[in-house]
XYZ file of C-alpha atoms in Angstrom:
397
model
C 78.370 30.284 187.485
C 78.168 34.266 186.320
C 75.181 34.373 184.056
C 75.449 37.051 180.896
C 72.513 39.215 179.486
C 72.058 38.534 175.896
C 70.730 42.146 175.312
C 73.534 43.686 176.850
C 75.629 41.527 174.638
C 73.897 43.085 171.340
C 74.411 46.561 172.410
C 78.368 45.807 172.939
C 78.582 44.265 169.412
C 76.104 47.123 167.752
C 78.553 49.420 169.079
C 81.902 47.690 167.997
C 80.433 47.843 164.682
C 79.769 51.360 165.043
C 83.246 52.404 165.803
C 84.772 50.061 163.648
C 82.686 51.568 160.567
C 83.080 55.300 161.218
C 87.269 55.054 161.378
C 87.304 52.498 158.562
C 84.954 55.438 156.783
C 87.298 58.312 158.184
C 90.511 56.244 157.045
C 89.186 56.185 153.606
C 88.020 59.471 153.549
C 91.479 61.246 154.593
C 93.016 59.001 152.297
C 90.895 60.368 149.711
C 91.370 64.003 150.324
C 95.335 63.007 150.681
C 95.238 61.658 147.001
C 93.269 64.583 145.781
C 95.361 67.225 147.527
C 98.580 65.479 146.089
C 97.022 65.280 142.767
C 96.332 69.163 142.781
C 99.988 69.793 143.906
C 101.119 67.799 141.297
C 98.470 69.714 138.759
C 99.695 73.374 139.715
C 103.291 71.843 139.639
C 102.920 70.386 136.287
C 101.168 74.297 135.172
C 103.931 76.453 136.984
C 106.808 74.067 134.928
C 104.655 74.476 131.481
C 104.499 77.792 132.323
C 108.032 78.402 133.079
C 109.202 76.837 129.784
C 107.005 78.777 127.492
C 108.586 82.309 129.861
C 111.601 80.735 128.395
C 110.951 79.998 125.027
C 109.674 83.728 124.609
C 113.183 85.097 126.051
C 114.543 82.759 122.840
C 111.915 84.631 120.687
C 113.354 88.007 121.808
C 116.630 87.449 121.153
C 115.979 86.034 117.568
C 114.282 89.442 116.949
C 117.698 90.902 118.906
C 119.644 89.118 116.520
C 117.414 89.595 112.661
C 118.269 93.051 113.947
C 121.914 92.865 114.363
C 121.720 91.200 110.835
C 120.270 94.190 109.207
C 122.743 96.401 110.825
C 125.709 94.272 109.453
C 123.554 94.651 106.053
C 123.088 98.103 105.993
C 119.047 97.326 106.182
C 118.437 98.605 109.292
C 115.591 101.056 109.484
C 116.833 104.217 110.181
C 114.972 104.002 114.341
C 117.222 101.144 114.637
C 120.563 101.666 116.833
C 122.758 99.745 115.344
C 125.433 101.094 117.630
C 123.329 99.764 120.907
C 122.801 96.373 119.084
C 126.098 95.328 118.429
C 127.495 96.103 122.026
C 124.736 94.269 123.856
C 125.763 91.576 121.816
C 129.418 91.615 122.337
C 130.820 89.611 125.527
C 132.430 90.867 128.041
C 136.372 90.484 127.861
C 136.828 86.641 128.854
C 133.786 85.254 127.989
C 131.978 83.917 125.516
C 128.600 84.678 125.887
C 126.480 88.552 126.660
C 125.168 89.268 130.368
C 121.959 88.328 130.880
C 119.921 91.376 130.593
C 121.402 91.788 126.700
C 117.768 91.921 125.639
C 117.207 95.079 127.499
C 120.455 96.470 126.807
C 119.724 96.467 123.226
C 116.276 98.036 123.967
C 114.368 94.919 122.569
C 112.103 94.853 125.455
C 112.179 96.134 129.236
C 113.147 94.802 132.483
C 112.491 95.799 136.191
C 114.149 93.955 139.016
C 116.473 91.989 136.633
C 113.799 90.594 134.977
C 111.726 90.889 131.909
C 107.988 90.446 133.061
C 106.000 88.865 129.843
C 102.953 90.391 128.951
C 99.785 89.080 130.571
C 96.048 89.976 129.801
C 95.088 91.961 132.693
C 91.637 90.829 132.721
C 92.563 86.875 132.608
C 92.997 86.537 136.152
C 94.003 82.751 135.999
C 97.107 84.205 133.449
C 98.009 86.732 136.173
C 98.426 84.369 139.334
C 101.152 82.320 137.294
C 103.403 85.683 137.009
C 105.739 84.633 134.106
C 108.980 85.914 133.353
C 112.883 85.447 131.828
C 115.123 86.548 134.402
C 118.133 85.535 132.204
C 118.684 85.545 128.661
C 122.342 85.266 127.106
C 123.240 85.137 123.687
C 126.763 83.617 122.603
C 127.039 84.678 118.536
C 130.253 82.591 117.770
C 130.154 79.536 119.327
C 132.580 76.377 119.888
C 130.884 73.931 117.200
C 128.077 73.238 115.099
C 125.354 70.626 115.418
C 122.420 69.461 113.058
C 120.481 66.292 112.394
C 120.455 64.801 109.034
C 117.729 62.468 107.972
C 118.044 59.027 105.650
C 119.940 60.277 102.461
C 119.214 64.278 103.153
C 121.616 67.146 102.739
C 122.632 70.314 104.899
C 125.031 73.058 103.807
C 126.754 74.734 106.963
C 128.649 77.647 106.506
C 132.290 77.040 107.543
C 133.538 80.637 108.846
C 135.823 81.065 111.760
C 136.553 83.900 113.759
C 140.329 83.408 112.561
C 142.208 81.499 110.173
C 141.565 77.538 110.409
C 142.791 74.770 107.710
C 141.026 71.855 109.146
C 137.090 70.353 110.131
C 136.534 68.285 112.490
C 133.156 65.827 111.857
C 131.571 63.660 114.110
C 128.371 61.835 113.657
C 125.880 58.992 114.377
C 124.855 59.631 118.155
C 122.791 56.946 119.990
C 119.467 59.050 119.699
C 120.201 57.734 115.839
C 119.580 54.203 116.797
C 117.826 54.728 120.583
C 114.326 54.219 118.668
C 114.962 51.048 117.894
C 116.775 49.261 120.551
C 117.996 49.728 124.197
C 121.483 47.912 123.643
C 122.981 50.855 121.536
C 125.570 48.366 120.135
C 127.565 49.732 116.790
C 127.717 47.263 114.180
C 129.693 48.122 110.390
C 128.315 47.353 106.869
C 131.935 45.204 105.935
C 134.813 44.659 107.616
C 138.605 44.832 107.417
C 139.722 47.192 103.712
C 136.045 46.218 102.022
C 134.221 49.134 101.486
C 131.090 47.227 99.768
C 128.320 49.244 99.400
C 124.850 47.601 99.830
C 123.742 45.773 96.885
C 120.392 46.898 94.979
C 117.054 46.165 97.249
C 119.473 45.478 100.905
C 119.064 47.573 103.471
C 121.274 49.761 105.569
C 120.950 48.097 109.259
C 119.722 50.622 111.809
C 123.273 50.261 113.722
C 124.891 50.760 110.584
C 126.627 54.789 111.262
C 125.634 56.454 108.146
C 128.238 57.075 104.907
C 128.901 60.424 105.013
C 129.047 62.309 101.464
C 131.289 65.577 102.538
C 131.557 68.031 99.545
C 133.602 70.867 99.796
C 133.239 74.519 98.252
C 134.801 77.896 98.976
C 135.335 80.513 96.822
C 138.498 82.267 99.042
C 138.190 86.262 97.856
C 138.063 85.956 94.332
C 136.403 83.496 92.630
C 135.365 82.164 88.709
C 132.824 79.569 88.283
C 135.632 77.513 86.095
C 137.276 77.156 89.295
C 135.049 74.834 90.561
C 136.615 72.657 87.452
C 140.170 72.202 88.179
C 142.561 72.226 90.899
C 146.414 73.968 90.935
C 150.018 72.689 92.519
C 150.019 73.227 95.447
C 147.035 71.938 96.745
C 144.604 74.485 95.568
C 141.156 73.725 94.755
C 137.759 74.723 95.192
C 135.211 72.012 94.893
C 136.045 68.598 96.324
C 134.293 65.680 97.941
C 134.891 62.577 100.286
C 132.931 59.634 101.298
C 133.508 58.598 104.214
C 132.453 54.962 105.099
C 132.197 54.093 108.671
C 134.473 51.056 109.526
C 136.012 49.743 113.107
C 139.590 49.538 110.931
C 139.812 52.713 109.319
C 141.472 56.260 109.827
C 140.480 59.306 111.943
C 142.304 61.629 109.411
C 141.662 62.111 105.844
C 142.061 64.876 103.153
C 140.097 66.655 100.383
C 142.702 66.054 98.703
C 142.366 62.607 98.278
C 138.394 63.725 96.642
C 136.775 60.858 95.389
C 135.269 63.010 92.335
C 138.360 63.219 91.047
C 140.375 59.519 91.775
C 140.798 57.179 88.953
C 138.861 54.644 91.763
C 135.970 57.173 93.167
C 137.291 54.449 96.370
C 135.390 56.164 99.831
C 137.933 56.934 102.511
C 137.210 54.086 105.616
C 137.029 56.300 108.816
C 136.955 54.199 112.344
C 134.540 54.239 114.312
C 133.591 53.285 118.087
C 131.440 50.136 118.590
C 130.194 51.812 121.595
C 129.083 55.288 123.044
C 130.950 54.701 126.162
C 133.339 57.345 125.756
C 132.134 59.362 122.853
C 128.467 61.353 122.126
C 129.434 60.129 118.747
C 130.568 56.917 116.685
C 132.631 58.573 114.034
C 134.989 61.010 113.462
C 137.309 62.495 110.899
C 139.638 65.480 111.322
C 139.938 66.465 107.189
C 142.296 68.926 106.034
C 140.828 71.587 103.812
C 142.878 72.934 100.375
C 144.064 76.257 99.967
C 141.641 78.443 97.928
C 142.457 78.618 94.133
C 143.293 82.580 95.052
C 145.172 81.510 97.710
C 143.528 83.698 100.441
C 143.009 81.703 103.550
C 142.396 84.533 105.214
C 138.836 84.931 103.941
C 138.307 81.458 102.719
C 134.645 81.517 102.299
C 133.377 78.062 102.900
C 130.722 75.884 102.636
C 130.550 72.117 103.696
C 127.385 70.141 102.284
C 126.691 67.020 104.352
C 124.525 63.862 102.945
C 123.763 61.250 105.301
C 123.456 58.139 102.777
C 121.544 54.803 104.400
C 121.237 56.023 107.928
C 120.076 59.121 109.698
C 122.855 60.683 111.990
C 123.195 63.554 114.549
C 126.637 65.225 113.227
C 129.058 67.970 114.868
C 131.163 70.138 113.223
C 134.629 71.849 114.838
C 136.960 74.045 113.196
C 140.741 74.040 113.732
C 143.948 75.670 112.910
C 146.425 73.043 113.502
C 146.275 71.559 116.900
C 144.190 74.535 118.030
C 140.096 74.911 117.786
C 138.608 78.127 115.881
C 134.906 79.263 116.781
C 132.635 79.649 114.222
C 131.706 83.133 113.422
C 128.129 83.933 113.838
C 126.838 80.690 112.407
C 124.897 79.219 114.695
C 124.341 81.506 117.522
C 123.293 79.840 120.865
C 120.473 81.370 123.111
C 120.608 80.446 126.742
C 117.314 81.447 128.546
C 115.775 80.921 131.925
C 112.331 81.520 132.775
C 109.852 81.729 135.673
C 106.555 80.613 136.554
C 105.748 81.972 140.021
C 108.732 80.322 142.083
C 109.182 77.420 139.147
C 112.420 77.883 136.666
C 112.973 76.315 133.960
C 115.722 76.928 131.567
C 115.948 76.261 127.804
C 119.411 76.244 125.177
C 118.781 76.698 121.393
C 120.860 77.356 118.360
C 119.907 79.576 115.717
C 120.769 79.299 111.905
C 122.225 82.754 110.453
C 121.386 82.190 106.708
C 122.220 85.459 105.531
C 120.856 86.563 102.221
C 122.858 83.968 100.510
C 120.511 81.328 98.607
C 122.080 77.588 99.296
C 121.752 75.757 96.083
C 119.781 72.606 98.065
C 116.121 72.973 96.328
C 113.324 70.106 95.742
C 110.798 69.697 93.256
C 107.265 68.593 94.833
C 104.697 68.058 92.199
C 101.521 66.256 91.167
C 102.082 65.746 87.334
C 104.845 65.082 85.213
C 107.469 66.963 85.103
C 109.857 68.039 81.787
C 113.559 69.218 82.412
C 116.669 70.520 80.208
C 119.986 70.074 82.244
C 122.759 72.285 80.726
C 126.144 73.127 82.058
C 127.311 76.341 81.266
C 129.186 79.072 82.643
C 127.512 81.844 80.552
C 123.955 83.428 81.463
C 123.811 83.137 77.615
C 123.604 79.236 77.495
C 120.380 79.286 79.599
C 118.190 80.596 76.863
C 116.524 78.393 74.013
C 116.339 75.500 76.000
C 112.953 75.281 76.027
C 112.582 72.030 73.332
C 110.828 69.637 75.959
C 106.994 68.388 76.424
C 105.918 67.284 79.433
């Protein structure tokens, strides 16, 4: 019988041990420096894709100063370095499309570009700044643009201008998107207020459910290219008027057309006009819409209508979308709500950003508030003569 050495035996398991500990420790430590190196990667990713956005957001910021500029020129408040000339072709498309080239930033002599790209301005001394080498490569501006779009919080108001590049007669609205009710539930399932020809409104202290598409408060006002305040009183044959308004109360029964002149200010029933909606966003970004024919001017000049379309979202909150049309066919809006396309680079990161810009103009909208502390003392007079504004003053807060 082969005998065994019980030192020898010792030694062997000593040495098993041995082995067995120094590639469980090297398995854990390349597994280690794998996590970490991954981590880093994903650190310097996550800073290159930061970085990239903000090189785009400051190609948006240039072309807002582009456009301020262009605004000035069409205003005659251009100071006199500016060249107005140089603005307002870098700004115009090329024939057959809709937006400028890409370099219409340097065009216009905003800022400077080398190698088709506009390098943004770095502290020389920050050497950290430096290594991420940020830039736009690709800015382009489109002034007049297909539609409008704007979010409209629980019972809050927007006026849009409604100018087209041409002639149009009708608006097209659409509203209530499912980011209005994504907050609050993943089954984005429509639901109505009433049903069939009810148009209740909610009684005093009930609530508007959160799937519940807003009622839509439209009001009308243009001014055409003359214009008296009295004519915001009346309307002529013909179907000429310049104030009107329309509630439009979301239903799954009602109509996708409607007509200012059916304005709810001025119907012996002040009934709102049932639009239908979708019970789904399957096939739509939006649950309601109404194409609404617009009234001819008072003056009669269609031509330059002069527009405005104030939009209150009563109960709900809603995402909305305005189009213009002339008939069957779809007008642009005229410098409304420019859109800003803009790509920018971190290293060899892009990232690319859209944004629309509001074009006020140096028209004041009448949509104020009053925030205040104490109490507060009012006259309310209708007039139509400076006149009737003075000796008012009979109140004591």
């Amino acid at each position: 019988m082969k005998q065994y050495n019980k030192g020898n035996q010792r030694g062997a398991v000593s040495l098993f041990i041995v082995i067995f500990s120094a590639l469980l420790m090297t398995v854990v430590t390349v597994g280690f420096i794998q996590l970490m190196l991954r981590d880093q990667q994903q650190a310097t990713s996550d800073d290159l894709s930061k970085s990239a956005y903000d090189s785009a957001q400051a190609g948006v910021e240039d072309a807002k100063r582009l456009l301020l500029l262009d605004q000035e020129c069409r205003n005659n408040a251009a100071p006199s370095s500016v060249n107005c000339i140089t603005i307002a072709n870098a700004l115009t498309p090329a024939p057959g499309e809709s937006t400028t080239s890409c370099d219409a930033l340097s065009k216009a002599g905003i800022v400077g570009a080398a190698n088709n790209e506009t390098i943004i301005q770095q502290n020389e001394t920050d050497t950290n700044s430096a290594k991420l080498d940020q830039a736009y490569t690709c800015v382009k501006i489109g002034v007049n643009t297909d539609d409008y779009k704007g979010t409209l919080a629980t019972n809050a108001s927007s006026i849009v201008p409604i100018r087209g590049v041409g002639i149009f007669d009708t608006v097209e609205l659409h509203w209530f998107s499912r980011d209005d009710i994504s907050s609050a539930t993943n089954n984005p399932t429509i639901s109505f207020p009433s049903s069939g020809a009810s148009v209740a409104l909610p009684p005093m202290g009930t609530k508007w459910q959160f799937n519940y598409p807003a009622l839509m408060r439209t009001q009308l006002m243009q001014m055409g290219g003359s214009f008296k305040l009295s004519d915001f009183d009346d309307s002529q044959a013909g179907n000429k008027s310049d104030a009107n308004t329309l509630f439009l109360y979301p239903s799954s029964t009602g109509l996708t057309t409607s007509d200012f002149a059916l304005d709810a200010r001025r119907s012996p029933t002040n009934a709102p006009q049932q639009v239908k909606c979708a019970t789904s966003f399957t096939n739509s970004e939006y649950a309601c819409s109404a194409t609404i024919k617009l009234p001819s001017p008072i003056d009669g000049n269609v031509a330059n209508r002069n527009a405005y379309l104030r939009l209150s979202s009563l109960y709900n909150g809603a995402h909305f979308q305005i189009r213009l049309k002339n008939g069957n066919s779809y007008v642009q809006f005229n410098q409304v709500q420019p859109l800003i396309d803009s790509t920018g680079r971190a290293n060899e990161q892009f990232r690319r950003v859209q944004a629309r810009v509001e074009l006020t103009g140096d028209f004041t909208y009448p949509n104020v508030a009053i925030d205040l502390s104490g109490n507060l003392c009012k006259n309310f007079v209708v007039t139509d003569s400076d006149a009737g504004y003075s000796g008012t003053s009979t109140c004591t807060p």
